[in-house]
Short mmCIF file of C-alpha atoms in Angstrom, two decimals:
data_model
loop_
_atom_site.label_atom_id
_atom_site.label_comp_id
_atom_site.label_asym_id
_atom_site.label_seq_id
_atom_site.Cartn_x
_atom_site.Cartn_y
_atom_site.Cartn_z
CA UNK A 1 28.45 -11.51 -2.11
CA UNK A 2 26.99 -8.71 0.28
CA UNK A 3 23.94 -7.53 1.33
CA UNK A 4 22.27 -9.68 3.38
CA UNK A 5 25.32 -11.47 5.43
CA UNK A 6 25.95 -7.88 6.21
CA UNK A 7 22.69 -7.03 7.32
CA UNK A 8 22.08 -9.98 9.85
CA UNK A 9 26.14 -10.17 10.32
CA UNK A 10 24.97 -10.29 14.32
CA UNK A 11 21.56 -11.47 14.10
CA UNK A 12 19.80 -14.80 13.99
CA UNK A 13 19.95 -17.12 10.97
CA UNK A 14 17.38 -16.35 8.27
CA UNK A 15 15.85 -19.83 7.88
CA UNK A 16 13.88 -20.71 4.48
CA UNK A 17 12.03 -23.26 2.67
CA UNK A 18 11.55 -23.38 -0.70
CA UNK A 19 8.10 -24.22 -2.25
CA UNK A 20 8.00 -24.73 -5.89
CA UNK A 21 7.27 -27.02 -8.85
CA UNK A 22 10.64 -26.40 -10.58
CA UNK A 23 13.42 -28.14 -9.80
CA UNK A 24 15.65 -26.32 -11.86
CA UNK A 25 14.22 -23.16 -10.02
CA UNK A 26 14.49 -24.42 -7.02
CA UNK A 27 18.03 -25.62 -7.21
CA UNK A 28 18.70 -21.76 -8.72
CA UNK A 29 17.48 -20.24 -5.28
CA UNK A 30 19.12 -22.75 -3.03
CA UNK A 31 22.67 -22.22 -4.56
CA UNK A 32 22.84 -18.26 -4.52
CA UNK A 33 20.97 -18.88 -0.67
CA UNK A 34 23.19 -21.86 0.61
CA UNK A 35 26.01 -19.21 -0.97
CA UNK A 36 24.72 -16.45 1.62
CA UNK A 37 26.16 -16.03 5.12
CA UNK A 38 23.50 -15.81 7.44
CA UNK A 39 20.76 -17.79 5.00
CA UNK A 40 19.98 -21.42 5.66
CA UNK A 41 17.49 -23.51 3.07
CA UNK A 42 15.84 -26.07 5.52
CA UNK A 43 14.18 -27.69 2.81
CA UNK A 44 12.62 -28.02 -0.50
CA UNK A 45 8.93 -29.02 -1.49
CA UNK A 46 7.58 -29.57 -5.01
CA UNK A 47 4.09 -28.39 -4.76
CA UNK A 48 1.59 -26.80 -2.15
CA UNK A 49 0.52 -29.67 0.09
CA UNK A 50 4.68 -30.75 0.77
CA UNK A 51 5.15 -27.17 0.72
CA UNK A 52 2.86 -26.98 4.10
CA UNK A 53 3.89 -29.86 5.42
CA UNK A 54 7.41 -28.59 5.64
CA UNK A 55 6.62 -25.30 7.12
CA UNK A 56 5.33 -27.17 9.91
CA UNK A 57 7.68 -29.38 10.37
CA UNK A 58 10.59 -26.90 10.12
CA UNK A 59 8.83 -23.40 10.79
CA UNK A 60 10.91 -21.07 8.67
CA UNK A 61 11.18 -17.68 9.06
CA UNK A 62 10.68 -17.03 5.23
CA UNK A 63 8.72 -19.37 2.68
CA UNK A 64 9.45 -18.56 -0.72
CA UNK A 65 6.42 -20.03 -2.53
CA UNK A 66 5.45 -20.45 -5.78
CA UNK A 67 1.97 -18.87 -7.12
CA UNK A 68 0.74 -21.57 -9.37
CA UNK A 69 1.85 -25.07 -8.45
CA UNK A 70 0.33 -28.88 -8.42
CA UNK A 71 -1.88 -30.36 -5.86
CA UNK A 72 -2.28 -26.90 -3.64
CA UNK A 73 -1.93 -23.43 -4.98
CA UNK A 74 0.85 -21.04 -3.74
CA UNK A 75 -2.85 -18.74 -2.67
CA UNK A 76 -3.86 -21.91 -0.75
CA UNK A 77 -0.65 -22.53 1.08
CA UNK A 78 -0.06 -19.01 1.96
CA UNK A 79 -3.71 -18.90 3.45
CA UNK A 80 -3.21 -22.05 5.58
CA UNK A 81 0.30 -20.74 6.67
CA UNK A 82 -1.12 -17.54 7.60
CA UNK A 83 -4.27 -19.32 9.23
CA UNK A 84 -1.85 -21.54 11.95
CA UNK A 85 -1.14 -19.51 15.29
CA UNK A 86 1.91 -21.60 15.04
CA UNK A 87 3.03 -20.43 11.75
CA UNK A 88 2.33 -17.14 13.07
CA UNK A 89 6.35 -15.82 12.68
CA UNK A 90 6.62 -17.45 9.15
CA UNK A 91 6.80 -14.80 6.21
CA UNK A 92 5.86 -15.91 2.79
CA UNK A 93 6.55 -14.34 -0.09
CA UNK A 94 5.53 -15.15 -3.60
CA UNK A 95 7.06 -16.14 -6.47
CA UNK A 96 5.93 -15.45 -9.68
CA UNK A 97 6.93 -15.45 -13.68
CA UNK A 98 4.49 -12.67 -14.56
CA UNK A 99 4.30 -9.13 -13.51
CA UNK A 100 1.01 -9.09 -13.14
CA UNK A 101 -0.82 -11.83 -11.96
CA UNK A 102 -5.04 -11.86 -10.81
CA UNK A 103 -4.16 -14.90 -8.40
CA UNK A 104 -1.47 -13.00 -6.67
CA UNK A 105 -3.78 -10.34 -5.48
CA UNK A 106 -5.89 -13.19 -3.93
CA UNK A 107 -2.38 -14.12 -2.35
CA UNK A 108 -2.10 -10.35 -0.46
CA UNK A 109 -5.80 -10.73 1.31
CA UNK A 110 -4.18 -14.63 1.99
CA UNK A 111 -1.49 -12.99 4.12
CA UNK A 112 1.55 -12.98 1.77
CA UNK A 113 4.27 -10.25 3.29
CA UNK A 114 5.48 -9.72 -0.51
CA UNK A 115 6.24 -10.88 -4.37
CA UNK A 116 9.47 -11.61 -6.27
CA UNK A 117 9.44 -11.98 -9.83
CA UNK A 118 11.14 -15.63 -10.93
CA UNK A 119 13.60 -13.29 -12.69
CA UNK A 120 14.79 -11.13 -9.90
CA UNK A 121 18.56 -9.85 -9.54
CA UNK A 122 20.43 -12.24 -7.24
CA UNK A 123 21.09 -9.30 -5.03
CA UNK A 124 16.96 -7.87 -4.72
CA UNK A 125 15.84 -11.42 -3.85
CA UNK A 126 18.89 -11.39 -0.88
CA UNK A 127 17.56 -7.84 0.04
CA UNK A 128 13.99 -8.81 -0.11
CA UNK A 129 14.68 -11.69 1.88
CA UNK A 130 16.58 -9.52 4.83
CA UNK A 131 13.31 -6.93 4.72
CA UNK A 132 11.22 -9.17 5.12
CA UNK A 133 12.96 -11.28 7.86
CA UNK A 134 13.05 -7.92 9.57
CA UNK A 135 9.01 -7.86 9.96
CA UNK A 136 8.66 -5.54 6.87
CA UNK A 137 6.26 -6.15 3.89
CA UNK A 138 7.90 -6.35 0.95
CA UNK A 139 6.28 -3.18 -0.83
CA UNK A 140 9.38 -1.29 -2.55
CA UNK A 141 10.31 -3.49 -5.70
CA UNK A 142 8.55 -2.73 -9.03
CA UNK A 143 6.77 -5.73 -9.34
CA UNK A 144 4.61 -5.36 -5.68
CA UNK A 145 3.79 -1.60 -6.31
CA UNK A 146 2.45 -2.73 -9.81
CA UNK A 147 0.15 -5.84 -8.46
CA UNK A 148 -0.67 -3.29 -5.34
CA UNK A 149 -1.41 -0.67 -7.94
CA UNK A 150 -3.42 -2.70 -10.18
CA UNK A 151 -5.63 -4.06 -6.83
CA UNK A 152 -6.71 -0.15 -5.49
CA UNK A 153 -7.38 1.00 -8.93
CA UNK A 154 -10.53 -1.38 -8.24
CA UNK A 155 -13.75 -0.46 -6.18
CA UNK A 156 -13.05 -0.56 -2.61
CA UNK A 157 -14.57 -3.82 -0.96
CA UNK A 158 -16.08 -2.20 1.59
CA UNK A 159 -18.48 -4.51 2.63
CA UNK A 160 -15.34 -6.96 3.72
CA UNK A 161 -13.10 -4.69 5.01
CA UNK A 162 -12.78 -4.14 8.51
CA UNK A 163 -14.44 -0.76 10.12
CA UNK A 164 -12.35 2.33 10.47
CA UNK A 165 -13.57 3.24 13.87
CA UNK A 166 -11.53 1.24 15.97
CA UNK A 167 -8.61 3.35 14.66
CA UNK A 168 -7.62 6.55 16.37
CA UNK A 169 -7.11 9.20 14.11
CA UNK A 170 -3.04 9.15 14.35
CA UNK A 171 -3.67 5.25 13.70
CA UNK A 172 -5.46 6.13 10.20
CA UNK A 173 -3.07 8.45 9.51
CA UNK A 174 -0.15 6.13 9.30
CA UNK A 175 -1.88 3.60 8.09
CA UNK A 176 -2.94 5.82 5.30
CA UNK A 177 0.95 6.99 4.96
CA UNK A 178 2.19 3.15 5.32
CA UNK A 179 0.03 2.15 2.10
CA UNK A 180 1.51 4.79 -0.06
CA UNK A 181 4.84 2.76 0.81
CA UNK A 182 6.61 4.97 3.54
CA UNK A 183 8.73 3.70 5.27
CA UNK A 184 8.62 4.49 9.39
CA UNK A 185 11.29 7.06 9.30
CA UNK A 186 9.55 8.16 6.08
CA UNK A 187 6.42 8.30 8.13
CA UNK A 188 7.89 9.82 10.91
CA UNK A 189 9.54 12.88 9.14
CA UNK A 190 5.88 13.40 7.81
CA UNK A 191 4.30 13.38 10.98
CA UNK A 192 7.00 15.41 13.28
CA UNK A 193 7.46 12.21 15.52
CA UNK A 194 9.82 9.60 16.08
CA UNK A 195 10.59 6.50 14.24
CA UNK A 196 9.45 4.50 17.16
CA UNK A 197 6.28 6.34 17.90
CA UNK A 198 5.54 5.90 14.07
CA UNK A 199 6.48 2.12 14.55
CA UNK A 200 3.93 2.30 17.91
CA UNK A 201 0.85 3.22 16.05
CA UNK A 202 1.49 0.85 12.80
CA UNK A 203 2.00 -1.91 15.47
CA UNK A 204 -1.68 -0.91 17.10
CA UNK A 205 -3.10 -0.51 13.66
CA UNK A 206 -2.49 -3.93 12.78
CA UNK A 207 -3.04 -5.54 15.69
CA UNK A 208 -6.39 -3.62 16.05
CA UNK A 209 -7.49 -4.40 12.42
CA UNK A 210 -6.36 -8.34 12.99
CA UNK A 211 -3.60 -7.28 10.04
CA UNK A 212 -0.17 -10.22 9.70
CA UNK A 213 2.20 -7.70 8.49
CA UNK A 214 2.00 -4.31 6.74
CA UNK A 215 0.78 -5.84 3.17
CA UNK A 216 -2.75 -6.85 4.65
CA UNK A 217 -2.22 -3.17 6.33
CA UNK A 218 -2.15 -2.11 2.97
CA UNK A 219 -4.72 -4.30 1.57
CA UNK A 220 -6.94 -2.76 4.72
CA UNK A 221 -6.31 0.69 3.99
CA UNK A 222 -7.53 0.54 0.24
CA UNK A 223 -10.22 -1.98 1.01
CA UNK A 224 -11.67 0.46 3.45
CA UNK A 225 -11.36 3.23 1.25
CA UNK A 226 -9.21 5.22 3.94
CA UNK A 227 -6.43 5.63 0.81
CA UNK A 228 -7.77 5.99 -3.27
CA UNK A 229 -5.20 5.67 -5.75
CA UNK A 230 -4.17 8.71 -7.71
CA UNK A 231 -5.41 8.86 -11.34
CA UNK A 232 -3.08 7.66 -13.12
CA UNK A 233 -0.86 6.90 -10.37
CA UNK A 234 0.11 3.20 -9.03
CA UNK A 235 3.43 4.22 -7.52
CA UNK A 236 2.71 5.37 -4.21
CA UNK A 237 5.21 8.16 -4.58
#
């Protein structure tokens, strides 16, 4: 099997727990990931609250958590995850059955870095996993443009999202070009800069809006009405 092995073929192991009700499911994931050079599983948990408890015992660098589960949502874990400074280097990213899902986009504002569907190709969910061990939200796959999609179609919140003017106008800029799902070297063709000078004012952008990863960037820049969604269009192509 490639992808991800080759990816992190000289980098640190990708540590993950899995969080879900399923055992079947669960024993699915940890067989193709046990399978995967470079992958360890440091544990399993069968709803929210064990789910938490062994992020904090193990700190992962990926939590693959379910949406809907027993005792503590997959929204309420992610939160409380996201919420601990020392949790701060643990990605989660959702699973769910359904394509679109109202809880999940609850989940994004939560700090989730992405969403798998239950269903996903062997080889997407090692990809996904390797993007988002590499700091990256997990915006490309069909099923995260859709939720994205269907959240910006709605008002803008502006009333809870963060102001704009503590962004300098390069900062909006690729902020704005990070939400239509650029990539940095994307972003930097666009601009006439560097990948790293691209990857310089993301890095301010978040840290100056309080922003995990680039999903909540996202979730900022439609919030804040800085980006509307096309008519018509939820691909952010």
């Amino acid at each position: 099997m490639s992808g991800v092995g080759e990816v992190r073929a000289t980098s640190p192991l990708i540590r993950v727990a899995l969080v879900d009700d399923q055992a079947l499911m669960r024993a699915g994931f940890r067989a193709l990931l046990d399978a995967e050079e470079g992958i360890e599983v440091v544990g399993e948990a069968a709803d929210g609250a064990q789910g938490l408890a062994l992020v904090r015992a193990e700190v992962p660098d990926i939590a693959l958590v379910d949406v809907q589960m027993p005792v503590m949502t997959g929204i309420e874990t992610t939160r409380r995850i996201a919420a601990d400074p020392e949790l701060s280097g643990v990605r989660v990213v959702i699973l769910t059955n359904y394509g679109l899902d109202e809880y999940v986009f609850e989940a994004l504002r939560a700090g989730a870095s992405g969403f798998l569907l239950k269903d996903t190709e062997p080889a997407d969910l090692l990809q996904a996993i390797a993007v988002v061990a590499h700091g990256e939200a997990l915006l490309s796959p069909s099923v995260t443009r859709t939720l994205i999609g269907e959240f910006v179609a709605r008002p803008p919140d502006r009333a809870t999202a963060p102001g704009l003017e503590c962004l300098t106008r390069r900062e909006r800029e690729v902020t704005a070009l990070a939400a239509r799902g650029l990539t940095n070297e994307e972003i930097a063709a666009h601009m006439v800069i560097s990948p790293f000078t691209a990857k310089t004012h993301i890095s301010r952008a978040m840290t100056k809006l309080g922003a995990r990863d680039r999903a909540q960037l996202v979730v900022f820049a439609y919030e804040s009405g800085l980006v509307a969604v096309r008519q018509g269009d939820h691909r952010f192509e």
